[in-house]
Amino acid sequence: MSVITVERKILAKNDEIAEQNRELLKQNDVFTINLVSSPGSGKTSLLEKTISLIGSKVNISVIEGDVQTSLDAERVANYNVPVVSIVTNGACHLEAKLVQDAINNLDLAKTELLFIENVGNLVCPAGFDLGEEMKIVVVSTTEGDDKPLKYPKMFRNSDVMIINKIDLIPYVNCDISKLKDNALLINPGLKIFEVSCTSGEGIKEWCNWLIENVKGKYIHQTQLVY
Ligand code: MG
Ligand code: ZN
C-alpha cells in the first residue's frame, strides 16, 4: 500500500464526516466560517472585535482549535458567547471528526453564526473540509505580500481574505496592493477586507458584509480544490 493511498483514505473519511457536519449545520440554519491563517495573524483578535460589534445582533458560537492551551478559548469566552475548545495535542490542523464532537457540545438551535478558529497554519488546513460554508483567510501585513503565492491552495479555497494589522503598514515591508494583486492572481473571486484589530479600522465594513451574508444570501464563488 502506498502512502498516497493512505492519505486518500483519510481524506475520504474526513469528507464523509464533513458532509454530515454540513447537513446538520444547514438543518439548524447555522452559517459556519472556517477561519484560517498562519500563527499570529490575528484570528482571535478578529473574533473579539467581531463579537463586540455584532454579538448582540447575531447569535454567535465559537469552536477554538489550538495545538496546546485553551488561552484563545478563554479570551473569546470573556465575550459571553458559547465556546468549545479543541486542543489537538500537536496536530497541525482540525479535522471534521473533531469539529463534529465540538458541534455536539453546542446548542445549534441558538446559533446563527459559528466560527471555527483553525490551528494557525497555512498548509494543511487548506485540504481539510470541516463542513463549513466558507473558509476565510486572515493575513497580516507583518507577514509580507508574498503569502498568496507561497500558499496558493489556502487562498484558492477561501472566499474572503482579511488583511489585518493595516495600522502597521508604515513600519513593515509589505506592499498592500501587491498583496492584493497576488491574492487575486490565485483567486480572482476573492472578497478582500482591510482591517486593524488594534485601531478598529475596517471592522465595521467587514461586520456589515458578514451580517448580510449570515442572513442566507451567500452563494459560493470559489471552486474548492482539496
Ligand atoms: Mg488564535
Ligand atoms: Zn496539519
PDB file of N, CA and C in Angstrom, residues 54-146:
ATOM      1  N   ILE A  54     -21.050  42.870  16.738  1.00  0.00           N
ATOM      2  CA  ILE A  54     -22.344  42.327  16.269  1.00  0.00           C
ATOM      3  C   ILE A  54     -22.900  41.207  17.149  1.00  0.00           C
ATOM      4  N   GLY A  55     -22.234  40.930  18.253  1.00  0.00           N
ATOM      5  CA  GLY A  55     -22.681  39.850  19.140  1.00  0.00           C
ATOM      6  C   GLY A  55     -24.088  40.022  19.678  1.00  0.00           C
ATOM      7  N   SER A  56     -24.553  41.276  19.728  1.00  0.00           N
ATOM      8  CA  SER A  56     -25.914  41.500  20.227  1.00  0.00           C
ATOM      9  C   SER A  56     -26.960  41.362  19.115  1.00  0.00           C
ATOM     10  N   LYS A  57     -26.497  41.364  17.858  1.00  0.00           N
ATOM     11  CA  LYS A  57     -27.432  41.264  16.715  1.00  0.00           C
ATOM     12  C   LYS A  57     -27.531  39.846  16.167  1.00  0.00           C
ATOM     13  N   VAL A  58     -26.454  39.077  16.316  1.00  0.00           N
ATOM     14  CA  VAL A  58     -26.396  37.721  15.768  1.00  0.00           C
ATOM     15  C   VAL A  58     -25.935  36.782  16.883  1.00  0.00           C
ATOM     16  N   ASN A  59     -26.586  35.617  16.996  1.00  0.00           N
ATOM     17  CA  ASN A  59     -26.142  34.634  17.989  1.00  0.00           C
ATOM     18  C   ASN A  59     -24.913  33.896  17.479  1.00  0.00           C
ATOM     19  N   ILE A  60     -23.784  34.172  18.123  1.00  0.00           N
ATOM     20  CA  ILE A  60     -22.505  33.619  17.670  1.00  0.00           C
ATOM     21  C   ILE A  60     -22.034  32.535  18.631  1.00  0.00           C
ATOM     22  N   SER A  61     -21.530  31.428  18.074  1.00  0.00           N
ATOM     23  CA  SER A  61     -20.816  30.417  18.855  1.00  0.00           C
ATOM     24  C   SER A  61     -19.438  30.221  18.225  1.00  0.00           C
ATOM     25  N   VAL A  62     -18.492  29.742  19.023  1.00  0.00           N
ATOM     26  CA  VAL A  62     -17.121  29.624  18.541  1.00  0.00           C
ATOM     27  C   VAL A  62     -16.536  28.261  18.900  1.00  0.00           C
ATOM     28  N   ILE A  63     -15.862  27.655  17.930  1.00  0.00           N
ATOM     29  CA  ILE A  63     -15.033  26.482  18.194  1.00  0.00           C
ATOM     30  C   ILE A  63     -13.590  26.935  18.032  1.00  0.00           C
ATOM     31  N   GLU A  64     -12.804  26.774  19.085  1.00  0.00           N
ATOM     32  CA  GLU A  64     -11.426  27.260  19.106  1.00  0.00           C
ATOM     33  C   GLU A  64     -10.460  26.092  18.984  1.00  0.00           C
ATOM     34  N   GLY A  65      -9.738  26.027  17.877  1.00  0.00           N
ATOM     35  CA  GLY A  65      -8.736  24.980  17.709  1.00  0.00           C
ATOM     36  C   GLY A  65      -7.354  25.497  18.027  1.00  0.00           C
ATOM     37  N   ASP A  66      -6.634  24.782  18.865  1.00  0.00           N
ATOM     38  CA  ASP A  66      -5.245  25.142  19.140  1.00  0.00           C
ATOM     39  C   ASP A  66      -4.430  23.876  19.385  1.00  0.00           C
ATOM     40  N   VAL A  67      -3.143  23.962  19.094  1.00  0.00           N
ATOM     41  CA  VAL A  67      -2.248  22.816  19.296  1.00  0.00           C
ATOM     42  C   VAL A  67      -2.094  22.530  20.789  1.00  0.00           C
ATOM     43  N   GLN A  68      -1.932  23.578  21.562  1.00  0.00           N
ATOM     44  CA  GLN A  68      -1.845  23.464  23.012  1.00  0.00           C
ATOM     45  C   GLN A  68      -2.538  24.666  23.655  1.00  0.00           C
ATOM     46  N   THR A  69      -2.974  24.489  24.855  1.00  0.00           N
ATOM     47  CA  THR A  69      -3.615  25.526  25.702  1.00  0.00           C
ATOM     48  C   THR A  69      -5.017  25.922  25.219  1.00  0.00           C
ATOM     49  N   SER A  70      -5.820  26.388  26.166  1.00  0.00           N
ATOM     50  CA  SER A  70      -7.132  26.935  25.808  1.00  0.00           C
ATOM     51  C   SER A  70      -7.120  28.447  26.035  1.00  0.00           C
ATOM     52  N   LEU A  71      -5.947  29.064  25.857  1.00  0.00           N
ATOM     53  CA  LEU A  71      -5.801  30.513  26.086  1.00  0.00           C
ATOM     54  C   LEU A  71      -6.738  31.334  25.195  1.00  0.00           C
ATOM     55  N   ASP A  72      -6.791  30.972  23.890  1.00  0.00           N
ATOM     56  CA  ASP A  72      -7.640  31.725  22.965  1.00  0.00           C
ATOM     57  C   ASP A  72      -9.113  31.493  23.283  1.00  0.00           C
ATOM     58  N   ALA A  73      -9.462  30.261  23.646  1.00  0.00           N
ATOM     59  CA  ALA A  73     -10.855  29.943  24.006  1.00  0.00           C
ATOM     60  C   ALA A  73     -11.284  30.780  25.203  1.00  0.00           C
ATOM     61  N   GLU A  74     -10.377  30.939  26.163  1.00  0.00           N
ATOM     62  CA  GLU A  74     -10.690  31.748  27.347  1.00  0.00           C
ATOM     63  C   GLU A  74     -10.881  33.220  26.972  1.00  0.00           C
ATOM     64  N   ARG A  75     -10.024  33.709  26.058  1.00  0.00           N
ATOM     65  CA  ARG A  75     -10.166  35.095  25.595  1.00  0.00           C
ATOM     66  C   ARG A  75     -11.547  35.319  24.991  1.00  0.00           C
ATOM     67  N   VAL A  76     -11.953  34.404  24.114  1.00  0.00           N
ATOM     68  CA  VAL A  76     -13.230  34.557  23.413  1.00  0.00           C
ATOM     69  C   VAL A  76     -14.408  34.388  24.377  1.00  0.00           C
ATOM     70  N   ALA A  77     -14.274  33.471  25.332  1.00  0.00           N
ATOM     71  CA  ALA A  77     -15.357  33.217  26.293  1.00  0.00           C
ATOM     72  C   ALA A  77     -15.650  34.449  27.145  1.00  0.00           C
ATOM     73  N   ASN A  78     -14.666  35.334  27.287  1.00  0.00           N
ATOM     74  CA  ASN A  78     -14.875  36.588  28.020  1.00  0.00           C
ATOM     75  C   ASN A  78     -15.952  37.460  27.389  1.00  0.00           C
ATOM     76  N   TYR A  79     -16.263  37.192  26.102  1.00  0.00           N
ATOM     77  CA  TYR A  79     -17.267  37.993  25.400  1.00  0.00           C
ATOM     78  C   TYR A  79     -18.660  37.377  25.487  1.00  0.00           C
ATOM     79  N   ASN A  80     -18.804  36.411  26.423  1.00  0.00           N
ATOM     80  CA  ASN A  80     -20.118  35.819  26.701  1.00  0.00           C
ATOM     81  C   ASN A  80     -20.774  35.139  25.507  1.00  0.00           C
ATOM     82  N   VAL A  81     -19.966  34.418  24.744  1.00  0.00           N
ATOM     83  CA  VAL A  81     -20.528  33.562  23.690  1.00  0.00           C
ATOM     84  C   VAL A  81     -20.138  32.112  24.028  1.00  0.00           C
ATOM     85  N   PRO A  82     -20.960  31.139  23.592  1.00  0.00           N
ATOM     86  CA  PRO A  82     -20.591  29.739  23.833  1.00  0.00           C
ATOM     87  C   PRO A  82     -19.299  29.387  23.074  1.00  0.00           C
ATOM     88  N   VAL A  83     -18.353  28.796  23.769  1.00  0.00           N
ATOM     89  CA  VAL A  83     -17.073  28.418  23.151  1.00  0.00           C
ATOM     90  C   VAL A  83     -16.746  26.971  23.484  1.00  0.00           C
ATOM     91  N   VAL A  84     -16.377  26.207  22.463  1.00  0.00           N
ATOM     92  CA  VAL A  84     -15.851  24.860  22.698  1.00  0.00           C
ATOM     93  C   VAL A  84     -14.398  24.863  22.268  1.00  0.00           C
ATOM     94  N   SER A  85     -13.531  24.419  23.154  1.00  0.00           N
ATOM     95  CA  SER A  85     -12.098  24.410  22.875  1.00  0.00           C
ATOM     96  C   SER A  85     -11.662  23.027  22.398  1.00  0.00           C
ATOM     97  N   ILE A  86     -10.946  22.993  21.275  1.00  0.00           N
ATOM     98  CA  ILE A  86     -10.332  21.743  20.809  1.00  0.00           C
ATOM     99  C   ILE A  86      -8.823  21.901  20.934  1.00  0.00           C
ATOM    100  N   VAL A  87      -8.204  21.085  21.773  1.00  0.00           N
ATOM    101  CA  VAL A  87      -6.745  21.069  21.857  1.00  0.00           C
ATOM    102  C   VAL A  87      -6.272  19.846  21.083  1.00  0.00           C
ATOM    103  N   THR A  88      -5.527  20.075  20.008  1.00  0.00           N
ATOM    104  CA  THR A  88      -5.177  18.973  19.108  1.00  0.00           C
ATOM    105  C   THR A  88      -3.979  18.162  19.596  1.00  0.00           C
ATOM    106  N   ASN A  89      -3.305  18.632  20.632  1.00  0.00           N
ATOM    107  CA  ASN A  89      -2.128  17.920  21.163  1.00  0.00           C
ATOM    108  C   ASN A  89      -1.073  17.649  20.103  1.00  0.00           C
ATOM    109  N   GLY A  90      -0.758  18.661  19.343  1.00  0.00           N
ATOM    110  CA  GLY A  90       0.331  18.532  18.378  1.00  0.00           C
ATOM    111  C   GLY A  90      -0.116  18.514  16.930  1.00  0.00           C
ATOM    112  N   ALA A  91      -1.354  18.089  16.678  1.00  0.00           N
ATOM    113  CA  ALA A  91      -1.811  18.052  15.285  1.00  0.00           C
ATOM    114  C   ALA A  91      -1.937  19.470  14.742  1.00  0.00           C
ATOM    115  N   CYS A  92      -1.504  19.652  13.480  1.00  0.00           N
ATOM    116  CA  CYS A  92      -1.354  21.000  12.922  1.00  0.00           C
ATOM    117  C   CYS A  92      -2.575  21.485  12.157  1.00  0.00           C
ATOM    118  N   HIS A  93      -3.701  20.765  12.258  1.00  0.00           N
ATOM    119  CA  HIS A  93      -4.935  21.200  11.594  1.00  0.00           C
ATOM    120  C   HIS A  93      -6.125  20.558  12.292  1.00  0.00           C
ATOM    121  N   LEU A  94      -7.316  21.107  12.070  1.00  0.00           N
ATOM    122  CA  LEU A  94      -8.541  20.481  12.576  1.00  0.00           C
ATOM    123  C   LEU A  94      -9.065  19.506  11.530  1.00  0.00           C
ATOM    124  N   GLU A  95      -9.706  18.444  12.001  1.00  0.00           N
ATOM    125  CA  GLU A  95     -10.375  17.502  11.107  1.00  0.00           C
ATOM    126  C   GLU A  95     -11.864  17.508  11.407  1.00  0.00           C
ATOM    127  N   ALA A  96     -12.633  17.012  10.446  1.00  0.00           N
ATOM    128  CA  ALA A  96     -14.100  17.062  10.556  1.00  0.00           C
ATOM    129  C   ALA A  96     -14.617  16.321  11.798  1.00  0.00           C
ATOM    130  N   LYS A  97     -13.944  15.234  12.166  1.00  0.00           N
ATOM    131  CA  LYS A  97     -14.395  14.461  13.334  1.00  0.00           C
ATOM    132  C   LYS A  97     -14.291  15.295  14.619  1.00  0.00           C
ATOM    133  N   LEU A  98     -13.200  16.026  14.772  1.00  0.00           N
ATOM    134  CA  LEU A  98     -13.019  16.889  15.952  1.00  0.00           C
ATOM    135  C   LEU A  98     -14.108  17.955  15.991  1.00  0.00           C
ATOM    136  N   VAL A  99     -14.409  18.506  14.825  1.00  0.00           N
ATOM    137  CA  VAL A  99     -15.444  19.540  14.742  1.00  0.00           C
ATOM    138  C   VAL A  99     -16.816  18.944  15.039  1.00  0.00           C
ATOM    139  N   GLN A 100     -17.051  17.719  14.581  1.00  0.00           N
ATOM    140  CA  GLN A 100     -18.317  17.037  14.865  1.00  0.00           C
ATOM    141  C   GLN A 100     -18.518  16.893  16.383  1.00  0.00           C
ATOM    142  N   ASP A 101     -17.464  16.473  17.076  1.00  0.00           N
ATOM    143  CA  ASP A 101     -17.539  16.339  18.540  1.00  0.00           C
ATOM    144  C   ASP A 101     -17.824  17.693  19.190  1.00  0.00           C
ATOM    145  N   ALA A 102     -17.175  18.733  18.663  1.00  0.00           N
ATOM    146  CA  ALA A 102     -17.374  20.080  19.215  1.00  0.00           C
ATOM    147  C   ALA A 102     -18.800  20.568  18.973  1.00  0.00           C
ATOM    148  N   ILE A 103     -19.311  20.320  17.759  1.00  0.00           N
ATOM    149  CA  ILE A 103     -20.678  20.739  17.411  1.00  0.00           C
ATOM    150  C   ILE A 103     -21.692  20.100  18.354  1.00  0.00           C
ATOM    151  N   ASN A 104     -21.426  18.847  18.711  1.00  0.00           N
ATOM    152  CA  ASN A 104     -22.338  18.136  19.616  1.00  0.00           C
ATOM    153  C   ASN A 104     -22.365  18.740  21.017  1.00  0.00           C
ATOM    154  N   ASN A 105     -21.407  19.607  21.304  1.00  0.00           N
ATOM    155  CA  ASN A 105     -21.385  20.295  22.593  1.00  0.00           C
ATOM    156  C   ASN A 105     -21.935  21.720  22.515  1.00  0.00           C
ATOM    157  N   LEU A 106     -22.523  22.052  21.349  1.00  0.00           N
ATOM    158  CA  LEU A 106     -23.086  23.399  21.183  1.00  0.00           C
ATOM    159  C   LEU A 106     -24.599  23.321  21.020  1.00  0.00           C
ATOM    160  N   ASP A 107     -25.289  24.378  21.391  1.00  0.00           N
ATOM    161  CA  ASP A 107     -26.729  24.455  21.168  1.00  0.00           C
ATOM    162  C   ASP A 107     -26.959  25.097  19.793  1.00  0.00           C
ATOM    163  N   LEU A 108     -27.099  24.259  18.771  1.00  0.00           N
ATOM    164  CA  LEU A 108     -27.198  24.765  17.398  1.00  0.00           C
ATOM    165  C   LEU A 108     -28.475  25.567  17.170  1.00  0.00           C
ATOM    166  N   ALA A 109     -29.527  25.224  17.896  1.00  0.00           N
ATOM    167  CA  ALA A 109     -30.790  25.953  17.751  1.00  0.00           C
ATOM    168  C   ALA A 109     -30.616  27.419  18.158  1.00  0.00           C
ATOM    169  N   LYS A 110     -29.640  27.668  19.016  1.00  0.00           N
ATOM    170  CA  LYS A 110     -29.401  29.043  19.476  1.00  0.00           C
ATOM    171  C   LYS A 110     -28.183  29.670  18.790  1.00  0.00           C
ATOM    172  N   THR A 111     -27.725  29.049  17.707  1.00  0.00           N
ATOM    173  CA  THR A 111     -26.560  29.569  16.992  1.00  0.00           C
ATOM    174  C   THR A 111     -26.948  29.973  15.574  1.00  0.00           C
ATOM    175  N   GLU A 112     -26.648  31.217  15.209  1.00  0.00           N
ATOM    176  CA  GLU A 112     -26.868  31.657  13.830  1.00  0.00           C
ATOM    177  C   GLU A 112     -25.558  31.695  13.048  1.00  0.00           C
ATOM    178  N   LEU A 113     -24.498  32.011  13.761  1.00  0.00           N
ATOM    179  CA  LEU A 113     -23.181  32.141  13.138  1.00  0.00           C
ATOM    180  C   LEU A 113     -22.175  31.359  13.975  1.00  0.00           C
ATOM    181  N   LEU A 114     -21.497  30.424  13.321  1.00  0.00           N
ATOM    182  CA  LEU A 114     -20.483  29.619  14.020  1.00  0.00           C
ATOM    183  C   LEU A 114     -19.109  29.892  13.413  1.00  0.00           C
ATOM    184  N   PHE A 115     -18.194  30.326  14.253  1.00  0.00           N
ATOM    185  CA  PHE A 115     -16.811  30.486  13.815  1.00  0.00           C
ATOM    186  C   PHE A 115     -16.005  29.275  14.270  1.00  0.00           C
ATOM    187  N   ILE A 116     -15.255  28.694  13.360  1.00  0.00           N
ATOM    188  CA  ILE A 116     -14.286  27.666  13.734  1.00  0.00           C
ATOM    189  C   ILE A 116     -12.912  28.290  13.549  1.00  0.00           C
ATOM    190  N   GLU A 117     -12.219  28.575  14.650  1.00  0.00           N
ATOM    191  CA  GLU A 117     -10.853  29.104  14.515  1.00  0.00           C
ATOM    192  C   GLU A 117      -9.901  27.929  14.385  1.00  0.00           C
ATOM    193  N   ASN A 118      -9.367  27.770  13.188  1.00  0.00           N
ATOM    194  CA  ASN A 118      -8.491  26.634  12.919  1.00  0.00           C
ATOM    195  C   ASN A 118      -7.117  26.835  13.564  1.00  0.00           C
ATOM    196  N   VAL A 119      -6.314  25.795  13.578  1.00  0.00           N
ATOM    197  CA  VAL A 119      -4.940  25.880  14.060  1.00  0.00           C
ATOM    198  C   VAL A 119      -4.162  26.794  13.117  1.00  0.00           C
ATOM    199  N   GLY A 120      -3.310  27.657  13.671  1.00  0.00           N
ATOM    200  CA  GLY A 120      -2.526  28.576  12.854  1.00  0.00           C
ATOM    201  C   GLY A 120      -1.540  27.837  11.963  1.00  0.00           C
ATOM    202  N   ASN A 121      -1.842  27.827  10.642  1.00  0.00           N
ATOM    203  CA  ASN A 121      -1.055  27.022   9.707  1.00  0.00           C
ATOM    204  C   ASN A 121      -1.643  27.269   8.322  1.00  0.00           C
ATOM    205  N   LEU A 122      -0.818  27.698   7.372  1.00  0.00           N
ATOM    206  CA  LEU A 122      -1.345  27.993   6.029  1.00  0.00           C
ATOM    207  C   LEU A 122      -1.285  26.792   5.085  1.00  0.00           C
ATOM    208  N   VAL A 123      -0.811  25.646   5.598  1.00  0.00           N
ATOM    209  CA  VAL A 123      -0.645  24.492   4.712  1.00  0.00           C
ATOM    210  C   VAL A 123      -1.847  23.537   4.784  1.00  0.00           C
ATOM    211  N   CYS A 124      -1.824  22.578   5.711  1.00  0.00           N
ATOM    212  CA  CYS A 124      -2.840  21.515   5.618  1.00  0.00           C
ATOM    213  C   CYS A 124      -4.281  21.909   5.949  1.00  0.00           C
ATOM    214  N   PRO A 125      -4.558  22.945   6.754  1.00  0.00           N
ATOM    215  CA  PRO A 125      -5.974  23.286   6.929  1.00  0.00           C
ATOM    216  C   PRO A 125      -6.682  23.580   5.596  1.00  0.00           C
ATOM    217  N   ALA A 126      -5.902  23.913   4.556  1.00  0.00           N
ATOM    218  CA  ALA A 126      -6.488  24.167   3.230  1.00  0.00           C
ATOM    219  C   ALA A 126      -7.100  22.903   2.641  1.00  0.00           C
ATOM    220  N   GLY A 127      -6.604  21.740   3.059  1.00  0.00           N
ATOM    221  CA  GLY A 127      -7.029  20.482   2.459  1.00  0.00           C
ATOM    222  C   GLY A 127      -8.107  19.743   3.229  1.00  0.00           C
ATOM    223  N   PHE A 128      -8.481  20.264   4.402  1.00  0.00           N
ATOM    224  CA  PHE A 128      -9.464  19.555   5.227  1.00  0.00           C
ATOM    225  C   PHE A 128     -10.785  20.309   5.304  1.00  0.00           C
ATOM    226  N   ASP A 129     -11.781  19.752   4.640  1.00  0.00           N
ATOM    227  CA  ASP A 129     -13.145  20.269   4.725  1.00  0.00           C
ATOM    228  C   ASP A 129     -13.685  19.937   6.109  1.00  0.00           C
ATOM    229  N   LEU A 130     -14.266  20.914   6.793  1.00  0.00           N
ATOM    230  CA  LEU A 130     -14.824  20.670   8.134  1.00  0.00           C
ATOM    231  C   LEU A 130     -16.347  20.672   8.109  1.00  0.00           C
ATOM    232  N   GLY A 131     -16.913  21.015   6.947  1.00  0.00           N
ATOM    233  CA  GLY A 131     -18.366  21.128   6.835  1.00  0.00           C
ATOM    234  C   GLY A 131     -18.820  22.576   6.876  1.00  0.00           C
ATOM    235  N   GLU A 132     -17.869  23.490   6.702  1.00  0.00           N
ATOM    236  CA  GLU A 132     -18.157  24.917   6.784  1.00  0.00           C
ATOM    237  C   GLU A 132     -18.817  25.445   5.510  1.00  0.00           C
ATOM    238  N   GLU A 133     -19.399  26.631   5.628  1.00  0.00           N
ATOM    239  CA  GLU A 133     -19.928  27.333   4.465  1.00  0.00           C
ATOM    240  C   GLU A 133     -18.789  27.909   3.627  1.00  0.00           C
ATOM    241  N   MET A 134     -17.805  28.464   4.325  1.00  0.00           N
ATOM    242  CA  MET A 134     -16.663  29.045   3.612  1.00  0.00           C
ATOM    243  C   MET A 134     -15.439  29.143   4.516  1.00  0.00           C
ATOM    244  N   LYS A 135     -14.290  29.155   3.869  1.00  0.00           N
ATOM    245  CA  LYS A 135     -13.058  29.463   4.569  1.00  0.00           C
ATOM    246  C   LYS A 135     -12.787  30.959   4.413  1.00  0.00           C
ATOM    247  N   ILE A 136     -12.325  31.564   5.481  1.00  0.00           N
ATOM    248  CA  ILE A 136     -11.861  32.943   5.407  1.00  0.00           C
ATOM    249  C   ILE A 136     -10.414  32.960   5.877  1.00  0.00           C
ATOM    250  N   VAL A 137      -9.542  33.493   5.028  1.00  0.00           N
ATOM    251  CA  VAL A 137      -8.122  33.522   5.366  1.00  0.00           C
ATOM    252  C   VAL A 137      -7.748  34.910   5.895  1.00  0.00           C
ATOM    253  N   VAL A 138      -7.068  34.922   7.029  1.00  0.00           N
ATOM    254  CA  VAL A 138      -6.573  36.170   7.611  1.00  0.00           C
ATOM    255  C   VAL A 138      -5.077  36.237   7.337  1.00  0.00           C
ATOM    256  N   VAL A 139      -4.636  37.365   6.825  1.00  0.00           N
ATOM    257  CA  VAL A 139      -3.200  37.543   6.587  1.00  0.00           C
ATOM    258  C   VAL A 139      -2.821  38.918   7.129  1.00  0.00           C
ATOM    259  N   SER A 140      -1.734  38.993   7.882  1.00  0.00           N
ATOM    260  CA  SER A 140      -1.374  40.285   8.455  1.00  0.00           C
ATOM    261  C   SER A 140      -0.240  40.925   7.672  1.00  0.00           C
ATOM    262  N   THR A 141      -0.177  42.250   7.733  1.00  0.00           N
ATOM    263  CA  THR A 141       0.833  42.994   6.960  1.00  0.00           C
ATOM    264  C   THR A 141       2.252  42.634   7.399  1.00  0.00           C
ATOM    265  N   THR A 142       2.396  42.134   8.626  1.00  0.00           N
ATOM    266  CA  THR A 142       3.728  41.751   9.126  1.00  0.00           C
ATOM    267  C   THR A 142       4.270  40.504   8.428  1.00  0.00           C
ATOM    268  N   GLU A 143       3.402  39.809   7.691  1.00  0.00           N
ATOM    269  CA  GLU A 143       3.830  38.581   7.003  1.00  0.00           C
ATOM    270  C   GLU A 143       4.366  38.850   5.602  1.00  0.00           C
ATOM    271  N   GLY A 144       4.340  40.119   5.185  1.00  0.00           N
ATOM    272  CA  GLY A 144       4.805  40.445   3.841  1.00  0.00           C
ATOM    273  C   GLY A 144       3.703  40.248   2.816  1.00  0.00           C
ATOM    274  N   ASP A 145       4.036  40.444   1.523  1.00  0.00           N
ATOM    275  CA  ASP A 145       3.000  40.422   0.484  1.00  0.00           C
ATOM    276  C   ASP A 145       3.032  39.170  -0.393  1.00  0.00           C
ATOM    277  N   ASP A 146       3.890  38.204  -0.029  1.00  0.00           N
ATOM    278  CA  ASP A 146       4.051  37.047  -0.921  1.00  0.00           C
ATOM    279  C   ASP A 146       3.325  35.773  -0.490  1.00  0.00           C
TER     280      ASP A 146
END
